[in-house]
mmCIF file with all atom_site columns, C-alpha atoms in Angstrom:
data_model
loop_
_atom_site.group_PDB
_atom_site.id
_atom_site.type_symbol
_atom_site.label_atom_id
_atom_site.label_alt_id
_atom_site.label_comp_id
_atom_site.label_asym_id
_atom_site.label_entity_id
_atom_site.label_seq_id
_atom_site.pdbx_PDB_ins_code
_atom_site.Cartn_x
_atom_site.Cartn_y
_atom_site.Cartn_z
_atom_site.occupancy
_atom_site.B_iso_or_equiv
_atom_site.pdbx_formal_charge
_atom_site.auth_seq_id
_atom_site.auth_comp_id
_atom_site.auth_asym_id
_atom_site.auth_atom_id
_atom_site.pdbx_PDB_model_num
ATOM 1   C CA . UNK A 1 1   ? 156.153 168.230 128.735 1.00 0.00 ? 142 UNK A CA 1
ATOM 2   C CA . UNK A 1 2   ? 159.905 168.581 130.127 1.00 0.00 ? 143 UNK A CA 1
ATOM 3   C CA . UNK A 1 3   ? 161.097 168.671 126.058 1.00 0.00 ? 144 UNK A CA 1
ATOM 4   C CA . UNK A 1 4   ? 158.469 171.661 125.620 1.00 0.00 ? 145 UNK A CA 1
ATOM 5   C CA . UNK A 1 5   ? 159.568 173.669 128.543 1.00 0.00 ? 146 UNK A CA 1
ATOM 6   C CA . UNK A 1 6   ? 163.117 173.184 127.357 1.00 0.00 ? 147 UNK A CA 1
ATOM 7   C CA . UNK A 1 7   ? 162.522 174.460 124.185 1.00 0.00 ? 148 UNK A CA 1
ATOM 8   C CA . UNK A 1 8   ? 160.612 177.359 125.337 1.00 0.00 ? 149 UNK A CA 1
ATOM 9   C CA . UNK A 1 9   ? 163.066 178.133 128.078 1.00 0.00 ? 150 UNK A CA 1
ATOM 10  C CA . UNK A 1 10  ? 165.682 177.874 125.016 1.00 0.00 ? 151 UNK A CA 1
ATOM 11  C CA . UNK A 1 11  ? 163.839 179.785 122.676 1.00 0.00 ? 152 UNK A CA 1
ATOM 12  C CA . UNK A 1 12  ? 163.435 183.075 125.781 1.00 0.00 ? 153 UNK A CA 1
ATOM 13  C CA . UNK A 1 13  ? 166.695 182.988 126.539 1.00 0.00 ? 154 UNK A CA 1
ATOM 14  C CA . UNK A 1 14  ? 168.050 182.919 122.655 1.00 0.00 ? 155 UNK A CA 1
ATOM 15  C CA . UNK A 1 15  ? 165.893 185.885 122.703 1.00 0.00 ? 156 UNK A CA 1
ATOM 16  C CA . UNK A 1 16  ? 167.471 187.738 125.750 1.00 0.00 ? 157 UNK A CA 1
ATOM 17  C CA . UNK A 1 17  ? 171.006 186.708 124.395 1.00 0.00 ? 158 UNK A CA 1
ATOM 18  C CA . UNK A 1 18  ? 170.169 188.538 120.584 1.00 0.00 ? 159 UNK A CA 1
ATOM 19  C CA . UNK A 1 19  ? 168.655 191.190 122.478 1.00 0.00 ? 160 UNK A CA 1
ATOM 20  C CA . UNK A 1 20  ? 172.111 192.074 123.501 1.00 0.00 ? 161 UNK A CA 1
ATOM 21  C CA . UNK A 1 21  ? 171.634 191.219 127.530 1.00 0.00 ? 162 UNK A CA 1
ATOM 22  C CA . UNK A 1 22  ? 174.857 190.653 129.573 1.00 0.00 ? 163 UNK A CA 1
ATOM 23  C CA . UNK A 1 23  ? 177.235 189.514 126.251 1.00 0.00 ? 164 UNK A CA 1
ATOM 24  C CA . UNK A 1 24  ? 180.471 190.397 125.903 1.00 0.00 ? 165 UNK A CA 1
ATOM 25  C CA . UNK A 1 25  ? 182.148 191.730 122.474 1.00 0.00 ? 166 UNK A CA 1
ATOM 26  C CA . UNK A 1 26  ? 178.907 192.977 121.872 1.00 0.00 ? 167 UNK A CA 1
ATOM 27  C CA . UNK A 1 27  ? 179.607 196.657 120.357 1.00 0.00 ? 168 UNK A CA 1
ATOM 28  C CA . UNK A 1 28  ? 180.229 196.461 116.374 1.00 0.00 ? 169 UNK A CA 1
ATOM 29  C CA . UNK A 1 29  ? 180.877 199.625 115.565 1.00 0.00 ? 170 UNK A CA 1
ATOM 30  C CA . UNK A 1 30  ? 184.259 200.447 115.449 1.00 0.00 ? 171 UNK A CA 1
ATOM 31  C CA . UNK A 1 31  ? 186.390 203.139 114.231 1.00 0.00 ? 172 UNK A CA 1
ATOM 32  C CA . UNK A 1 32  ? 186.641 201.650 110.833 1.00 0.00 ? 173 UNK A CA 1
ATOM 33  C CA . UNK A 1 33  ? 182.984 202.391 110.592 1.00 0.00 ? 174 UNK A CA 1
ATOM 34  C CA . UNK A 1 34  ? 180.626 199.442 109.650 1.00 0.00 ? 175 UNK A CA 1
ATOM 35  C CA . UNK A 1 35  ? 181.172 196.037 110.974 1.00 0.00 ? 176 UNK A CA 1
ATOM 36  C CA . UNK A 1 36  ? 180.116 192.600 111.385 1.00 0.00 ? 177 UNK A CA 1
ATOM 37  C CA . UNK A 1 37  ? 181.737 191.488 115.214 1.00 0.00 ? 178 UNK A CA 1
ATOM 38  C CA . UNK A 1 38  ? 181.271 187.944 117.238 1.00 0.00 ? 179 UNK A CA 1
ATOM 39  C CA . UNK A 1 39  ? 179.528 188.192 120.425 1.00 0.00 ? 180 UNK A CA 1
ATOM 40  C CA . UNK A 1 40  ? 181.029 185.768 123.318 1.00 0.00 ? 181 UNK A CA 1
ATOM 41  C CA . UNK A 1 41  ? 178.262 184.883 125.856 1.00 0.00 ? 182 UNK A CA 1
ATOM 42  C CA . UNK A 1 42  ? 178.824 185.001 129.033 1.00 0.00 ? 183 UNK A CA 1
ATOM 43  C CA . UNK A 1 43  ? 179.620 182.099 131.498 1.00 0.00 ? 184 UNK A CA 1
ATOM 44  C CA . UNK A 1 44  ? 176.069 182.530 133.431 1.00 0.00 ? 185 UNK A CA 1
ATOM 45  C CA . UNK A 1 45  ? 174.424 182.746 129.986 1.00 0.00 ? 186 UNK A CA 1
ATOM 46  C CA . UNK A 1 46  ? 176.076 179.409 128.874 1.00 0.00 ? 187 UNK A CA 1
ATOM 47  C CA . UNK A 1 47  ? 175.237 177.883 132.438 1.00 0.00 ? 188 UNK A CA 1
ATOM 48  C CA . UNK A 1 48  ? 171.315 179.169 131.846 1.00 0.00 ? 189 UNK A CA 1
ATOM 49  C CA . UNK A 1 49  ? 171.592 177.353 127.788 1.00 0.00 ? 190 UNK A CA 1
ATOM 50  C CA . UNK A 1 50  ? 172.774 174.291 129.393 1.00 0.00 ? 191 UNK A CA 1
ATOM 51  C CA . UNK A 1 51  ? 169.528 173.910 131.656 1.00 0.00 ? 192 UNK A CA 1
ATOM 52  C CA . UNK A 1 52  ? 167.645 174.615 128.800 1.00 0.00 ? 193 UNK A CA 1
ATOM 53  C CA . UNK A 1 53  ? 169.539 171.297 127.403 1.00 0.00 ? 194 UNK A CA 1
ATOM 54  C CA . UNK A 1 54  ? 171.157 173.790 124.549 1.00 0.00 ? 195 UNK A CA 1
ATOM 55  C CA . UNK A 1 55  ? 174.918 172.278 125.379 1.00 0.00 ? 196 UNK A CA 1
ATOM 56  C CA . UNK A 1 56  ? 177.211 174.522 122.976 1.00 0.00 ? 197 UNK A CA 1
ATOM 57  C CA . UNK A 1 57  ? 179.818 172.161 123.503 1.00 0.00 ? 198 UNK A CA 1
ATOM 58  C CA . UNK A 1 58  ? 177.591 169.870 121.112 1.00 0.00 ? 199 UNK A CA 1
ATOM 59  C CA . UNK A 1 59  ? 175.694 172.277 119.254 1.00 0.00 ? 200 UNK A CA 1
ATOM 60  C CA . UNK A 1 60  ? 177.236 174.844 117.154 1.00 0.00 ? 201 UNK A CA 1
ATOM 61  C CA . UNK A 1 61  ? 175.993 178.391 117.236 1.00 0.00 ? 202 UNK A CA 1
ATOM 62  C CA . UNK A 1 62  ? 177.561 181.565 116.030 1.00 0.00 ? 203 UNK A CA 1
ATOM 63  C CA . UNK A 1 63  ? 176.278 184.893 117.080 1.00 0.00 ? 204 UNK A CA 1
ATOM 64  C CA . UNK A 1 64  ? 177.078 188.156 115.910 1.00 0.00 ? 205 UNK A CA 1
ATOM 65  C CA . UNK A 1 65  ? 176.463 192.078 116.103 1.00 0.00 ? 206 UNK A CA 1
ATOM 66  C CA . UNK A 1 66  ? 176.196 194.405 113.304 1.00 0.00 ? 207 UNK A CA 1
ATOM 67  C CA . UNK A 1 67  ? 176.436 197.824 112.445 1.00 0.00 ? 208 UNK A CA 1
ATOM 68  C CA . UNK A 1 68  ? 175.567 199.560 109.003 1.00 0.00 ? 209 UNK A CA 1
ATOM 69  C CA . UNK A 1 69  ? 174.596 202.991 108.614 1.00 0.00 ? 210 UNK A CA 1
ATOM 70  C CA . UNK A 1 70  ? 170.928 204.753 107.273 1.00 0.00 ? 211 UNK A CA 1
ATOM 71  C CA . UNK A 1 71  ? 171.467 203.396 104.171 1.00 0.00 ? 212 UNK A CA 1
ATOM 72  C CA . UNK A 1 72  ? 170.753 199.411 104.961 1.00 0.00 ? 213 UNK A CA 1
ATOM 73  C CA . UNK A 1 73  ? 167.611 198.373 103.243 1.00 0.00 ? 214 UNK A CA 1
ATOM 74  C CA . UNK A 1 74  ? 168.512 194.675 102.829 1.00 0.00 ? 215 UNK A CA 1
ATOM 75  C CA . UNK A 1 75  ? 169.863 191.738 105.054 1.00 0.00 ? 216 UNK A CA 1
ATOM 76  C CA . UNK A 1 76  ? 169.889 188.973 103.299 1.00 0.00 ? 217 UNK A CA 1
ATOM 77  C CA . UNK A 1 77  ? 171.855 184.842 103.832 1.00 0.00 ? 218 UNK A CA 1
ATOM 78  C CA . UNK A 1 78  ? 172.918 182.854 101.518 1.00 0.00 ? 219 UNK A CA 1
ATOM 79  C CA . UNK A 1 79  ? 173.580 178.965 102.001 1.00 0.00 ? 220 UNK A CA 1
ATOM 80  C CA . UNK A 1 80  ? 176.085 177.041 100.002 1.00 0.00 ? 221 UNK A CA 1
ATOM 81  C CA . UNK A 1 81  ? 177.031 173.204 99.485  1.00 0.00 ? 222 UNK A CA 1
ATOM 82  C CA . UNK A 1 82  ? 180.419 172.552 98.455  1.00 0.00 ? 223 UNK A CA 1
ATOM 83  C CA . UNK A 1 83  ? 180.842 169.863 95.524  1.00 0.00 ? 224 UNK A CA 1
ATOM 84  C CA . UNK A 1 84  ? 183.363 167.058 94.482  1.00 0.00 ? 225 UNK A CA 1
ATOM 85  C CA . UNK A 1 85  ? 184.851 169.824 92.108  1.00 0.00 ? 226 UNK A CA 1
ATOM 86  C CA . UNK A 1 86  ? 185.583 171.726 95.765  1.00 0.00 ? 227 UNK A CA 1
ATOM 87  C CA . UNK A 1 87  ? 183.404 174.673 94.354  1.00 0.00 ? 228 UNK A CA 1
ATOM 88  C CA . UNK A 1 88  ? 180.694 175.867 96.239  1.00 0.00 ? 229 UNK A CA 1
ATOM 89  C CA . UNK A 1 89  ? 177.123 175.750 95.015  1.00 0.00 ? 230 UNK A CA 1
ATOM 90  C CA . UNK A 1 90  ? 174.201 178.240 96.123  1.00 0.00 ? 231 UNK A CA 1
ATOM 91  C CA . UNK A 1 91  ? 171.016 176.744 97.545  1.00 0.00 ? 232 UNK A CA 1
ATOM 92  C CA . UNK A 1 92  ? 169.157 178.207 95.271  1.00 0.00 ? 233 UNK A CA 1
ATOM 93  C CA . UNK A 1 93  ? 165.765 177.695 96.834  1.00 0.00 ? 234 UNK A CA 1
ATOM 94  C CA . UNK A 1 94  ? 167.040 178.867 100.640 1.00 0.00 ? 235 UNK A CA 1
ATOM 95  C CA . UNK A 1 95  ? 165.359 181.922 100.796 1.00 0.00 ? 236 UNK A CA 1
ATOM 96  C CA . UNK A 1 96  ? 166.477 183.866 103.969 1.00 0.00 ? 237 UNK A CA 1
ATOM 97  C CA . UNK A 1 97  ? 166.455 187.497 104.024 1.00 0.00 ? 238 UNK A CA 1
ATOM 98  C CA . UNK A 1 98  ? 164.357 190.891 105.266 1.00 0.00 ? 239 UNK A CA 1
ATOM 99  C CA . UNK A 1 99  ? 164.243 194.257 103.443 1.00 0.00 ? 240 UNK A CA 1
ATOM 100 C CA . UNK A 1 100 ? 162.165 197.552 103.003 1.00 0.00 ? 241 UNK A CA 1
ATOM 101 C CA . UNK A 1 101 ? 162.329 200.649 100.935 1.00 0.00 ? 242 UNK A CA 1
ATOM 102 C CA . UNK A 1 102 ? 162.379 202.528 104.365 1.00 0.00 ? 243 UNK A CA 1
ATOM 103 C CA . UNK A 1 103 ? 165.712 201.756 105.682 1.00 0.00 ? 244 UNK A CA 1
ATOM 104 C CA . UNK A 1 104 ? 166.708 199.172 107.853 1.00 0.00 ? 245 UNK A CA 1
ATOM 105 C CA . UNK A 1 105 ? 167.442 199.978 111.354 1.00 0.00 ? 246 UNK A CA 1
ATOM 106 C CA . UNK A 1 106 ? 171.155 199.779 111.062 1.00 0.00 ? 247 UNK A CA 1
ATOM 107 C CA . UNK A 1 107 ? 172.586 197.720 114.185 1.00 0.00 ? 248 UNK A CA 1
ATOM 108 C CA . UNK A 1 108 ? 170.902 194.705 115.505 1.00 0.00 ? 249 UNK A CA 1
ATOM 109 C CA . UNK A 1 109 ? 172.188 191.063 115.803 1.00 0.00 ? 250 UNK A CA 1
ATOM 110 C CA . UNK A 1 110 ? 172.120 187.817 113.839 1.00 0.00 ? 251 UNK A CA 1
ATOM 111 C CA . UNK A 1 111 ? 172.549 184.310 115.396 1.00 0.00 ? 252 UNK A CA 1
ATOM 112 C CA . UNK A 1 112 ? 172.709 180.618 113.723 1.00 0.00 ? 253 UNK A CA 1
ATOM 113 C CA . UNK A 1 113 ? 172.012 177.897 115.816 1.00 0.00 ? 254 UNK A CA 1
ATOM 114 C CA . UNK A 1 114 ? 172.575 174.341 114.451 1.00 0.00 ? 255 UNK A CA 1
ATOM 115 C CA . UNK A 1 115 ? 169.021 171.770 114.681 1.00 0.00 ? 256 UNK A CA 1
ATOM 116 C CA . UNK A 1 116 ? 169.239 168.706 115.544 1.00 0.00 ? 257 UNK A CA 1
ATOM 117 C CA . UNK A 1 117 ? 169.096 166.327 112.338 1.00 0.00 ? 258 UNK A CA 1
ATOM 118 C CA . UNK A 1 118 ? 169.347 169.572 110.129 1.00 0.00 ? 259 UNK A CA 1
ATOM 119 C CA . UNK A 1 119 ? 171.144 172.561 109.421 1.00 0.00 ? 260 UNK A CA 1
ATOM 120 C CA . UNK A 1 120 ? 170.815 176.109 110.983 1.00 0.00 ? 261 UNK A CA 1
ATOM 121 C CA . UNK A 1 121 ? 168.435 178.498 111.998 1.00 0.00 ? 262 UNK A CA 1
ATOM 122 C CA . UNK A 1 122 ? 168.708 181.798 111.665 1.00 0.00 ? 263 UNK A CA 1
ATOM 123 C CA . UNK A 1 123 ? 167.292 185.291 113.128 1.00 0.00 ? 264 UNK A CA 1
ATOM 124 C CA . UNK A 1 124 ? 167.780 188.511 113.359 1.00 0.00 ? 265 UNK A CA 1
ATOM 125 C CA . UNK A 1 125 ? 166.904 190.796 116.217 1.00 0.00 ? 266 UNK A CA 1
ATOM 126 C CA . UNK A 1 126 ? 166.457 194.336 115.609 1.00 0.00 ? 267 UNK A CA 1
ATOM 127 C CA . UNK A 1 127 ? 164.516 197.549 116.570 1.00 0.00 ? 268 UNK A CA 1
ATOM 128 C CA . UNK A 1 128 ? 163.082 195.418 119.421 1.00 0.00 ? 269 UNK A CA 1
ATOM 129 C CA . UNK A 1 129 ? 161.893 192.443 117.014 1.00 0.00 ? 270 UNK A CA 1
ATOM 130 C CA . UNK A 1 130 ? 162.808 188.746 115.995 1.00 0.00 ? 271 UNK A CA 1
ATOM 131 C CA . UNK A 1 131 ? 163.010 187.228 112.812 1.00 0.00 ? 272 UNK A CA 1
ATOM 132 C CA . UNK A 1 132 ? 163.475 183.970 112.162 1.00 0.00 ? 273 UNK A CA 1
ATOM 133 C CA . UNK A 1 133 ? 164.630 181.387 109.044 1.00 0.00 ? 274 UNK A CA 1
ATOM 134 C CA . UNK A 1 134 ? 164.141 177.734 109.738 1.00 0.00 ? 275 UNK A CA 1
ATOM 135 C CA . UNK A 1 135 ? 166.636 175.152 109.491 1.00 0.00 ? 276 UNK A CA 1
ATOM 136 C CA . UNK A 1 136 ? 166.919 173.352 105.855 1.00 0.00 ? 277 UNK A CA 1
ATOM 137 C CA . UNK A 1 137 ? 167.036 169.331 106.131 1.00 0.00 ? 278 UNK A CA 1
ATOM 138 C CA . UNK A 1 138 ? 169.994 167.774 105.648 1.00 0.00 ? 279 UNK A CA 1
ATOM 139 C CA . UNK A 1 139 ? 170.536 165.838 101.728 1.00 0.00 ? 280 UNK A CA 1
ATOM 140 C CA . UNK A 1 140 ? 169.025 162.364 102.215 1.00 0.00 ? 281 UNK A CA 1
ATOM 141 C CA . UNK A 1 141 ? 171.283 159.419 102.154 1.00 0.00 ? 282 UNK A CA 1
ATOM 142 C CA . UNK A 1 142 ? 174.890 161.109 103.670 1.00 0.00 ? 283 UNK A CA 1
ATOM 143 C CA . UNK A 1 143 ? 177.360 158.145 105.203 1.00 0.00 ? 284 UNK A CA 1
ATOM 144 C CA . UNK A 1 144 ? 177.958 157.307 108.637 1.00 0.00 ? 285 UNK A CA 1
ATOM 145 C CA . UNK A 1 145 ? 179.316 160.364 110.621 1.00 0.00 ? 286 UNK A CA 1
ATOM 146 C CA . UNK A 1 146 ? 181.693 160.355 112.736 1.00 0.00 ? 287 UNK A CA 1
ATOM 147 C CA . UNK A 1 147 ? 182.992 163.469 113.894 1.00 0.00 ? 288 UNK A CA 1
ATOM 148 C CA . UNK A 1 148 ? 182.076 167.567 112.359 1.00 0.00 ? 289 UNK A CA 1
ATOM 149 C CA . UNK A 1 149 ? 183.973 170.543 112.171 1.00 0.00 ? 290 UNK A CA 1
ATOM 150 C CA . UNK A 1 150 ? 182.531 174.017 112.465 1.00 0.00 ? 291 UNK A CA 1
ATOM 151 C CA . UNK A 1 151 ? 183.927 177.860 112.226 1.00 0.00 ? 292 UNK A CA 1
ATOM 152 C CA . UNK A 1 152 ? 183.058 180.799 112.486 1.00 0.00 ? 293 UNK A CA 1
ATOM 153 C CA . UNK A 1 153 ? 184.199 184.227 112.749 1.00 0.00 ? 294 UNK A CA 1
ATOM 154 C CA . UNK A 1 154 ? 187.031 184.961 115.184 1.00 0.00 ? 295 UNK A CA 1
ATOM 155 C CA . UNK A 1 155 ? 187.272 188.777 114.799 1.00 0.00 ? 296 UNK A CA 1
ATOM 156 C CA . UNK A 1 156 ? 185.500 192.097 113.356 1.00 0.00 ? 297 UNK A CA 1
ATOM 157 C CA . UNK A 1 157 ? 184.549 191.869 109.244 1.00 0.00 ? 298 UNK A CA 1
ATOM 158 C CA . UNK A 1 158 ? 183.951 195.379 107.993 1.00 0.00 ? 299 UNK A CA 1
ATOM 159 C CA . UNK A 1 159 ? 180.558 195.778 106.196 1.00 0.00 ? 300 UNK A CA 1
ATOM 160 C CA . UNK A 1 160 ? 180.648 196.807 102.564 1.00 0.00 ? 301 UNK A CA 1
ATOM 161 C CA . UNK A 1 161 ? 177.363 196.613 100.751 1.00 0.00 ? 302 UNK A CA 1
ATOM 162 C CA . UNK A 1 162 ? 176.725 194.248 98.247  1.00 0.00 ? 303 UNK A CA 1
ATOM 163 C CA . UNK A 1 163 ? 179.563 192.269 99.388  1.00 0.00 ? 304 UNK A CA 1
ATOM 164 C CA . UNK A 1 164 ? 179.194 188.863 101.047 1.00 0.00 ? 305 UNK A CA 1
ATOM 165 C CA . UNK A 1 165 ? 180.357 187.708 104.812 1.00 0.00 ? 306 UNK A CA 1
ATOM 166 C CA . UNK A 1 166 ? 181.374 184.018 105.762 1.00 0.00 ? 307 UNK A CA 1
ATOM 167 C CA . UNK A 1 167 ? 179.347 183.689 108.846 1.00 0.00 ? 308 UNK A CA 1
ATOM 168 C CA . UNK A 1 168 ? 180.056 179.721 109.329 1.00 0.00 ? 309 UNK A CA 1
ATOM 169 C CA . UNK A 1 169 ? 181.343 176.534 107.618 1.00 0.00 ? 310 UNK A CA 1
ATOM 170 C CA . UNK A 1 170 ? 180.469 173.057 108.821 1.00 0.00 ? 311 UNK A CA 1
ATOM 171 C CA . UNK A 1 171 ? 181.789 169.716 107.771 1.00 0.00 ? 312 UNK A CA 1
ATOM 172 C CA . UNK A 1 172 ? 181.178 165.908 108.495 1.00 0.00 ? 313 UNK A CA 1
ATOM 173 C CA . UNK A 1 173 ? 183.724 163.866 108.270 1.00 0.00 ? 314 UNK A CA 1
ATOM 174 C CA . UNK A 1 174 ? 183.654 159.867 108.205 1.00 0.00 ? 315 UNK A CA 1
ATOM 175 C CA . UNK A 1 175 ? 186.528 159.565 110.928 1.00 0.00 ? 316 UNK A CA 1
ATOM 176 C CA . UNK A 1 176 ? 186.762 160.634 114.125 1.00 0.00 ? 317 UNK A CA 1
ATOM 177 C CA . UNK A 1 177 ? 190.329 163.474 113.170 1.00 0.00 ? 318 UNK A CA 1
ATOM 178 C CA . UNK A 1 178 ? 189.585 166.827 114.683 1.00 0.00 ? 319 UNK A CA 1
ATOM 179 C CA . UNK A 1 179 ? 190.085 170.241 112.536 1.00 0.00 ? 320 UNK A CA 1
ATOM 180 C CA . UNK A 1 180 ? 189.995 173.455 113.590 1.00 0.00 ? 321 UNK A CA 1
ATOM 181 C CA . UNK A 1 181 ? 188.082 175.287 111.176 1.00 0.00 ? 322 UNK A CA 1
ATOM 182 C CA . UNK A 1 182 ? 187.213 179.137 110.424 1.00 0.00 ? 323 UNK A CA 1
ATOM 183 C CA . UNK A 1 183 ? 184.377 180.866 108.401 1.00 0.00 ? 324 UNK A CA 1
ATOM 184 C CA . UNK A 1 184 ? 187.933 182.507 106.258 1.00 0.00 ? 325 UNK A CA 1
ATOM 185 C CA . UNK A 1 185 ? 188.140 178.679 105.050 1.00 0.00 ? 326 UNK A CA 1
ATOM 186 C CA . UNK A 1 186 ? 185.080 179.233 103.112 1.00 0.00 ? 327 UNK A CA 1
ATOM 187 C CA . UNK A 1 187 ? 187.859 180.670 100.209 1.00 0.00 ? 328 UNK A CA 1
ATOM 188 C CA . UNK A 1 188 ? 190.234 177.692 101.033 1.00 0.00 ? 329 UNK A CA 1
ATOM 189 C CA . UNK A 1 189 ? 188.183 174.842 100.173 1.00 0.00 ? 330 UNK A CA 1
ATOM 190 C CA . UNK A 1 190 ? 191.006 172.359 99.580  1.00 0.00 ? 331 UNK A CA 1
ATOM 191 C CA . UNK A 1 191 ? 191.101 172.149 103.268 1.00 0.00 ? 332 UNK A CA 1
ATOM 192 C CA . UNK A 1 192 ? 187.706 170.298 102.443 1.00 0.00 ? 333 UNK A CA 1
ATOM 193 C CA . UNK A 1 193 ? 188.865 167.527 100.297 1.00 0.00 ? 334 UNK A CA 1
ATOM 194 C CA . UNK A 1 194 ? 188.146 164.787 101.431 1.00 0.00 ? 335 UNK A CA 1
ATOM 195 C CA . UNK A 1 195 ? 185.159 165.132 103.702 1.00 0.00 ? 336 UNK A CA 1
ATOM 196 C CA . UNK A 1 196 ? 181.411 163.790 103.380 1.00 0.00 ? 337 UNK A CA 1
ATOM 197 C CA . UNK A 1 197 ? 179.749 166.929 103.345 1.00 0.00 ? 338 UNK A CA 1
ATOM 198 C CA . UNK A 1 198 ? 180.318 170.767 103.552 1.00 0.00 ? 339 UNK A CA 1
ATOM 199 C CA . UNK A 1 199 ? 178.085 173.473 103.706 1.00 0.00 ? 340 UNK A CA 1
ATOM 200 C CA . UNK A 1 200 ? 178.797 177.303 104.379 1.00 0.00 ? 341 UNK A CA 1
ATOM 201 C CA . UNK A 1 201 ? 176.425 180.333 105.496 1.00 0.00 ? 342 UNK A CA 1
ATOM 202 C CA . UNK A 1 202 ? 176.666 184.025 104.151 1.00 0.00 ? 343 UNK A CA 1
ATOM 203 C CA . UNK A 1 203 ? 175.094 187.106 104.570 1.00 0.00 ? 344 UNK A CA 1
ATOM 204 C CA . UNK A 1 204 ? 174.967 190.420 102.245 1.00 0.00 ? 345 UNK A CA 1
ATOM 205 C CA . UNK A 1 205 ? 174.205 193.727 103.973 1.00 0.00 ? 346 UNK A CA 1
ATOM 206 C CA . UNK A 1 206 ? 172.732 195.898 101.309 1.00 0.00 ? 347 UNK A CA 1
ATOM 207 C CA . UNK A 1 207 ? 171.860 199.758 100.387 1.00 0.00 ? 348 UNK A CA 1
ATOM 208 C CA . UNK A 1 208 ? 168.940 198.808 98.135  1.00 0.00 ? 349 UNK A CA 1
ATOM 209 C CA . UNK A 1 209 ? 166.015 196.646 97.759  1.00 0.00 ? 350 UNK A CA 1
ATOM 210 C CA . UNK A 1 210 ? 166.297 193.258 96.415  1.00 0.00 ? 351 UNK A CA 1
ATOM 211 C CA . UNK A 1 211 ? 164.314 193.313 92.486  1.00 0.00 ? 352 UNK A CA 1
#
């Protein structure tokens, strides 16, 4: 019963947090126009997650705000593995993404929150509603693992449609070194070599519907 309530308590206040209540960093548009911008939670936020046994000091979780225009009509993520070859291959059948010939409501926010024993979940939370992508499994048979590496966005990406945006990377490694990593490492995969696995997350804002 206590896991249940924990979950539940974790899932409301993921909820409140993409709903845009009490973050910092928060605002995406800029200037510039349209842009992708990390969202910092607050310390009372993080202290609320952490009774709700969501500890983001072992979980990894990247949240963002975005801002397109009345043109959006398609969100959609992309996961990649990276291979011996250091070239990174699509998950072809990771199917994440929401569109509609009416447009998109063009600001909203997008989280990824690692599961336990898998990969990420992801959602979206716009015009007042959640969508969620479950977390793929993990390939069967990886090594022992000893310590991983994640990163994520550190500043403002500016939207261009059509175009993809590194949201995270994430790494295992099979000793216990520590790397600080960045989702701009998803075009410097030598930085990789060596490590058991590597996978990277993406998203594509779009101005038309997906054939």
């Amino acid at each position: 019963m206590k896991r249940k309530i924990s979950v539940l308590l974790a899932a409301l206040l993921l909820g409140g947090i993409l709903g845009g209540c009490g973050a910092s960093g928060g605002t995406a548009r800029t200037a510039a126009g349209m842009q992708l911008t990390p969202v910092e939670l607050s310390e009372e936020q993080t202290e609320l997650l952490a009774l709700a046994n969501v500890d983001l000091n072992q979980t990894a979780f990247a949240l963002y705000a975005y801002q397109a225009d009345e043109n959006l009509h398609a969100i959609s993520f992309s996961r990649y593995i990276l291979n011996d070859a250091l070239e990174w291959e699509p998950v072809n059948e990771y199917q994440a993404r929401m569109f509609d010939e009416a447009p998109l409501s063009p600001s909203g926010r997008i989280s990824l929150t690692e599961e336990a024993g898998k990969s990420f979940t992801v959602n979206i939370r716009a015009d007042g509603a959640t969508y969620r992508y479950g977390a793929p499994d993990l390939p069967d048979g990886l090594p022992q693992i000893t310590a991983h590496g994640f990163g994520s966005q550190s500043g403002p990406a500016g939207i261009v449609y059509g175009e993809e945006i590194p949201l995270l990377v994430r790494t295992f490694r099979a000793d216990d070194s520590v790397y600080v990593y960045s989702a701009d490492n998803f075009y410097d995969t030598a930085r990789f070599e060596g490590d058991l696995f590597t996978e990277a997350y993406t998203v594509t804002f779009s101005d038309t519907v997906p054939e």
